[in-house]
Short mmCIF file of C-alpha atoms in Angstrom, two decimals:
data_model
loop_
_atom_site.label_atom_id
_atom_site.label_comp_id
_atom_site.label_asym_id
_atom_site.label_seq_id
_atom_site.Cartn_x
_atom_site.Cartn_y
_atom_site.Cartn_z
CA LEU A 22 181.19 131.21 -64.30
CA ALA A 23 181.49 129.97 -60.90
CA LYS A 24 183.62 131.58 -58.28
CA THR A 25 186.51 129.70 -56.71
CA THR A 26 188.12 130.08 -53.47
CA GLN A 27 191.69 128.81 -52.59
CA PRO A 28 194.16 129.54 -49.95
CA ILE A 29 196.10 132.73 -50.67
CA SER A 30 199.61 131.21 -49.74
CA MET A 31 201.36 128.03 -48.85
CA ASP A 32 204.94 126.84 -47.71
CA SER A 33 206.29 123.67 -48.28
CA TYR A 34 210.02 122.15 -48.20
CA GLU A 35 211.80 120.22 -50.89
CA GLY A 36 210.66 116.65 -51.65
CA GLN A 37 207.29 117.00 -49.76
CA GLU A 38 204.04 116.48 -51.60
CA VAL A 39 201.74 119.54 -51.98
CA ASN A 40 198.19 119.50 -52.14
CA ILE A 41 196.05 122.78 -52.82
CA THR A 42 192.47 122.53 -52.40
CA CYS A 43 189.95 124.92 -54.27
CA SER A 44 186.42 125.35 -53.39
CA HIS A 45 183.89 125.85 -56.26
CA ASN A 46 180.27 125.52 -54.69
CA ASN A 47 178.54 126.97 -57.57
CA ILE A 48 180.20 124.73 -60.28
CA ALA A 49 177.90 124.04 -63.09
CA THR A 50 176.96 120.63 -65.02
CA ASN A 51 179.19 121.68 -67.93
CA ASP A 52 181.89 123.19 -66.21
CA TYR A 53 185.39 121.70 -65.95
CA ILE A 54 188.17 122.60 -63.51
CA THR A 55 191.39 123.60 -64.67
CA TRP A 56 194.75 124.58 -62.98
CA TYR A 57 197.59 127.13 -64.17
CA GLN A 58 200.95 127.85 -62.87
CA GLN A 59 202.51 131.34 -63.06
CA PHE A 60 206.10 132.13 -62.45
CA PRO A 61 206.95 135.89 -61.81
CA SER A 62 206.88 137.97 -64.98
CA GLN A 63 205.66 134.93 -67.17
CA GLY A 64 202.44 133.98 -68.54
CA PRO A 65 200.13 131.38 -66.95
CA ARG A 66 201.09 127.86 -67.95
CA PHE A 67 198.53 124.97 -68.16
CA ILE A 68 198.91 122.23 -65.54
CA ILE A 69 195.99 120.10 -65.76
CA GLN A 70 192.37 119.60 -66.29
CA GLY A 71 189.56 117.70 -64.91
CA TYR A 72 185.80 116.90 -64.77
CA LYS A 73 185.41 114.42 -62.37
CA THR A 74 187.24 111.70 -60.15
CA LYS A 75 190.96 111.74 -60.61
CA VAL A 76 193.33 112.94 -63.20
CA THR A 77 197.18 112.34 -63.54
CA ASN A 78 199.52 113.49 -66.04
CA GLU A 79 203.43 113.88 -65.62
CA VAL A 80 203.29 117.05 -63.63
CA ALA A 81 200.44 116.63 -61.21
CA SER A 82 197.46 115.13 -60.13
CA LEU A 83 193.84 116.47 -59.57
CA PHE A 84 191.29 114.90 -57.11
CA ILE A 85 187.62 115.71 -57.58
CA PRO A 86 185.00 114.19 -55.35
CA ALA A 87 181.40 113.12 -56.51
CA ASP A 88 179.71 116.47 -55.61
CA ARG A 89 182.40 118.45 -57.55
CA LYS A 90 182.40 121.37 -55.20
CA SER A 91 185.65 121.38 -54.71
CA SER A 92 188.92 119.92 -56.25
CA THR A 93 192.75 119.39 -54.90
CA LEU A 94 195.71 119.65 -56.80
CA SER A 95 198.35 117.48 -55.90
CA LEU A 96 202.06 118.24 -56.79
CA PRO A 97 204.36 115.25 -55.92
CA ARG A 98 207.98 115.74 -54.59
CA VAL A 99 207.91 119.48 -54.86
CA SER A 100 211.15 121.34 -55.83
CA LEU A 101 212.40 124.90 -55.33
CA SER A 102 211.51 125.43 -59.13
CA ASP A 103 207.90 124.81 -58.06
CA THR A 104 207.57 128.02 -56.39
CA ALA A 105 204.78 129.84 -58.01
CA VAL A 106 201.45 131.00 -57.99
CA TYR A 107 198.74 128.46 -58.89
CA TYR A 108 195.22 129.20 -60.21
CA CYS A 109 192.26 127.25 -59.96
CA LEU A 110 189.58 127.81 -62.68
CA VAL A 111 186.05 126.67 -63.51
CA GLY A 112 184.37 127.16 -66.41
CA ASP A 113 182.71 125.60 -69.37
CA ASP A 114 185.19 124.36 -72.08
CA MET A 115 182.35 122.77 -74.15
CA ASN A 116 180.02 125.44 -75.54
CA ASN A 117 182.22 128.40 -75.97
CA ASN A 118 184.21 128.97 -78.80
CA ALA A 119 187.42 128.26 -77.01
CA GLY A 120 188.88 127.49 -73.63
CA ASN A 121 190.20 130.79 -73.76
CA MET A 122 187.44 133.47 -71.76
CA LEU A 123 189.10 132.24 -68.62
CA THR A 124 188.29 133.74 -65.03
CA PHE A 125 191.24 134.01 -62.64
CA GLY A 126 191.21 134.33 -59.06
CA GLY A 127 193.72 135.59 -56.89
CA GLY A 128 195.59 132.28 -56.84
CA THR A 129 197.89 130.38 -54.16
CA ARG A 130 201.37 131.43 -54.09
CA LEU A 131 203.53 128.43 -53.14
CA MET A 132 206.74 128.87 -51.70
CA VAL A 133 209.10 125.79 -51.76
CA LYS A 134 212.10 126.05 -49.16
CA PRO A 135 215.03 124.07 -49.12
CA GLU B 7 208.14 127.83 -74.83
CA THR B 8 204.55 128.18 -75.68
CA GLY B 9 204.87 129.52 -79.43
CA VAL B 10 203.12 132.67 -78.29
CA THR B 11 204.94 135.70 -78.53
CA GLN B 12 204.42 139.34 -77.49
CA SER B 13 205.87 142.69 -78.47
CA PRO B 14 207.09 144.88 -77.00
CA THR B 15 208.33 143.20 -73.59
CA HIS B 16 208.53 146.52 -71.74
CA LEU B 17 207.01 149.84 -72.55
CA ILE B 18 206.58 153.18 -70.79
CA LYS B 19 203.88 155.67 -71.93
CA THR B 20 202.55 159.11 -70.62
CA ARG B 21 198.92 159.37 -69.38
CA GLY B 22 196.69 160.28 -72.09
CA GLN B 23 198.87 158.48 -74.71
CA GLN B 24 197.79 155.59 -76.99
CA VAL B 25 199.39 152.09 -77.20
CA THR B 26 199.49 149.12 -79.40
CA LEU B 27 200.52 145.88 -78.17
CA ARG B 28 201.26 143.00 -80.39
CA CYS B 29 200.54 139.01 -80.31
CA SER B 30 201.68 136.12 -82.63
CA SER B 31 199.43 133.04 -81.85
CA GLN B 32 200.85 129.49 -81.93
CA SER B 33 200.91 128.02 -85.29
CA GLY B 34 197.30 126.65 -86.30
CA HIS B 35 195.43 128.44 -83.34
CA ASN B 36 192.43 130.32 -84.42
CA THR B 37 191.67 132.18 -81.26
CA VAL B 38 193.37 134.86 -78.97
CA SER B 39 192.37 136.18 -75.77
CA TRP B 40 194.07 139.19 -73.97
CA TYR B 41 194.23 139.61 -70.31
CA GLN B 42 195.34 142.51 -67.82
CA GLN B 43 197.46 141.41 -64.97
CA ALA B 44 197.92 144.16 -62.10
CA LEU B 45 200.64 143.56 -59.70
CA GLY B 46 199.92 140.67 -57.24
CA GLN B 47 196.55 139.89 -58.77
CA GLY B 48 195.29 137.39 -61.23
CA PRO B 49 194.90 138.12 -64.92
CA GLN B 50 191.61 139.66 -65.87
CA PHE B 51 190.01 138.85 -69.10
CA ILE B 52 189.82 141.65 -71.52
CA PHE B 53 188.24 140.31 -74.82
CA GLN B 54 188.48 137.41 -77.18
CA TYR B 55 188.90 137.05 -80.91
CA TYR B 56 187.80 134.10 -82.80
CA ARG B 57 188.33 134.04 -86.66
CA GLU B 58 188.62 137.77 -86.79
CA GLU B 59 185.64 138.49 -85.05
CA GLU B 60 185.27 139.74 -81.14
CA ASN B 61 183.14 136.98 -79.57
CA GLY B 62 183.60 137.71 -75.85
CA ARG B 63 184.70 140.72 -73.64
CA GLY B 64 185.33 141.39 -69.86
CA ASN B 65 184.40 144.36 -67.97
CA PHE B 66 186.87 146.65 -69.62
CA PRO B 67 185.57 150.08 -71.17
CA PRO B 68 185.62 150.78 -75.03
CA ARG B 69 189.06 152.52 -75.09
CA PHE B 70 190.25 148.94 -74.96
CA SER B 71 190.06 147.60 -78.63
CA GLY B 72 191.51 144.79 -80.50
CA LEU B 73 191.71 143.18 -83.84
CA GLN B 74 192.76 139.88 -85.04
CA PHE B 75 194.35 139.55 -88.67
CA PRO B 76 193.85 136.68 -91.09
CA ASN B 77 196.88 135.03 -89.82
CA TYR B 78 195.44 134.94 -86.34
CA SER B 79 197.88 137.37 -84.93
CA SER B 80 196.40 140.05 -83.00
CA GLU B 81 196.81 143.51 -81.49
CA LEU B 82 195.31 145.15 -78.35
CA ASN B 83 194.71 148.93 -78.49
CA VAL B 84 194.34 151.21 -75.61
CA ASN B 85 193.55 154.90 -75.96
CA ALA B 86 193.70 157.74 -73.21
CA LEU B 87 195.98 155.85 -71.05
CA GLU B 88 195.47 156.23 -67.27
CA LEU B 89 197.71 155.48 -64.56
CA ASP B 90 195.68 152.34 -63.57
CA ASP B 91 196.31 150.84 -66.70
CA SER B 92 199.74 149.66 -65.59
CA ALA B 93 199.95 146.46 -65.72
CA LEU B 94 201.22 143.12 -67.60
CA TYR B 95 199.14 142.68 -70.64
CA LEU B 96 198.83 138.90 -71.44
CA CYS B 97 197.87 137.16 -74.76
CA ALA B 98 196.77 133.81 -74.91
CA SER B 99 195.94 131.45 -78.02
CA SER B 100 194.10 128.39 -78.36
CA LEU B 101 192.29 126.13 -80.93
CA ALA B 102 188.64 126.42 -80.77
CA LEU B 103 187.12 123.06 -81.15
CA GLY B 104 184.28 123.09 -78.80
CA THR B 105 185.50 119.95 -76.96
CA PRO B 106 186.94 119.61 -73.65
CA GLY B 107 190.45 120.05 -72.57
CA THR B 108 191.19 123.08 -74.91
CA GLU B 109 194.32 124.59 -73.43
CA ALA B 110 195.24 128.16 -73.66
CA PHE B 111 198.97 129.15 -74.37
CA PHE B 112 200.13 132.36 -72.98
CA GLY B 113 202.76 134.46 -73.87
CA GLN B 114 205.39 136.03 -71.55
CA GLY B 115 203.50 139.55 -71.60
CA THR B 116 203.91 143.18 -72.25
CA ARG B 117 204.81 145.19 -69.07
CA LEU B 118 203.01 148.61 -69.62
CA THR B 119 204.11 151.46 -67.37
CA VAL B 120 201.98 154.54 -67.55
CA VAL B 121 203.63 157.88 -65.92
#
């Protein structure tokens, strides 16, 4: 599985847009990029997944350049409740028996301040 | 709420003892995985069960074992507990389709403390 690198921590203020970039230089052709969010003492929660270009859902956007060696999670207008750890994962969801053998790195600790 | 429930929520065990953690998958999900999360670190994959068979394992010793039942619920067993086994143990379920966008749903975890 491709290794990912992301900032250890980030600070932001309420109402701002937050962009968290993840590097995955060794991403394979079949690999998808997935982001999870984790609050203290809770399990991670799926945010968004993409393969290329841009994906948007009600929570976030995911930008993936053509070479797919990095990706950026964009959280619009963050609130205090967005304070959490955000994990970038890269793996093959096509050929394993479930998208469930996940490799987590250290994640990015986002602190949203009032 | 993800529909994945784990029990117990907290547990204290003595070094050398054995422990069993339980997980009820989200309805209809046939795949369950277990993860160990030490304080301040990301979750580490222990193993995965698909239709009652182990079909993937991370870098954990054999004293970590598991079961998946016909109703797709699961157990994680750890023998000969060590102090370093203290962690949050997470269960995740999903529906294996071999298609993209398979989302894993995590439970809230069991906090195990070994003293």
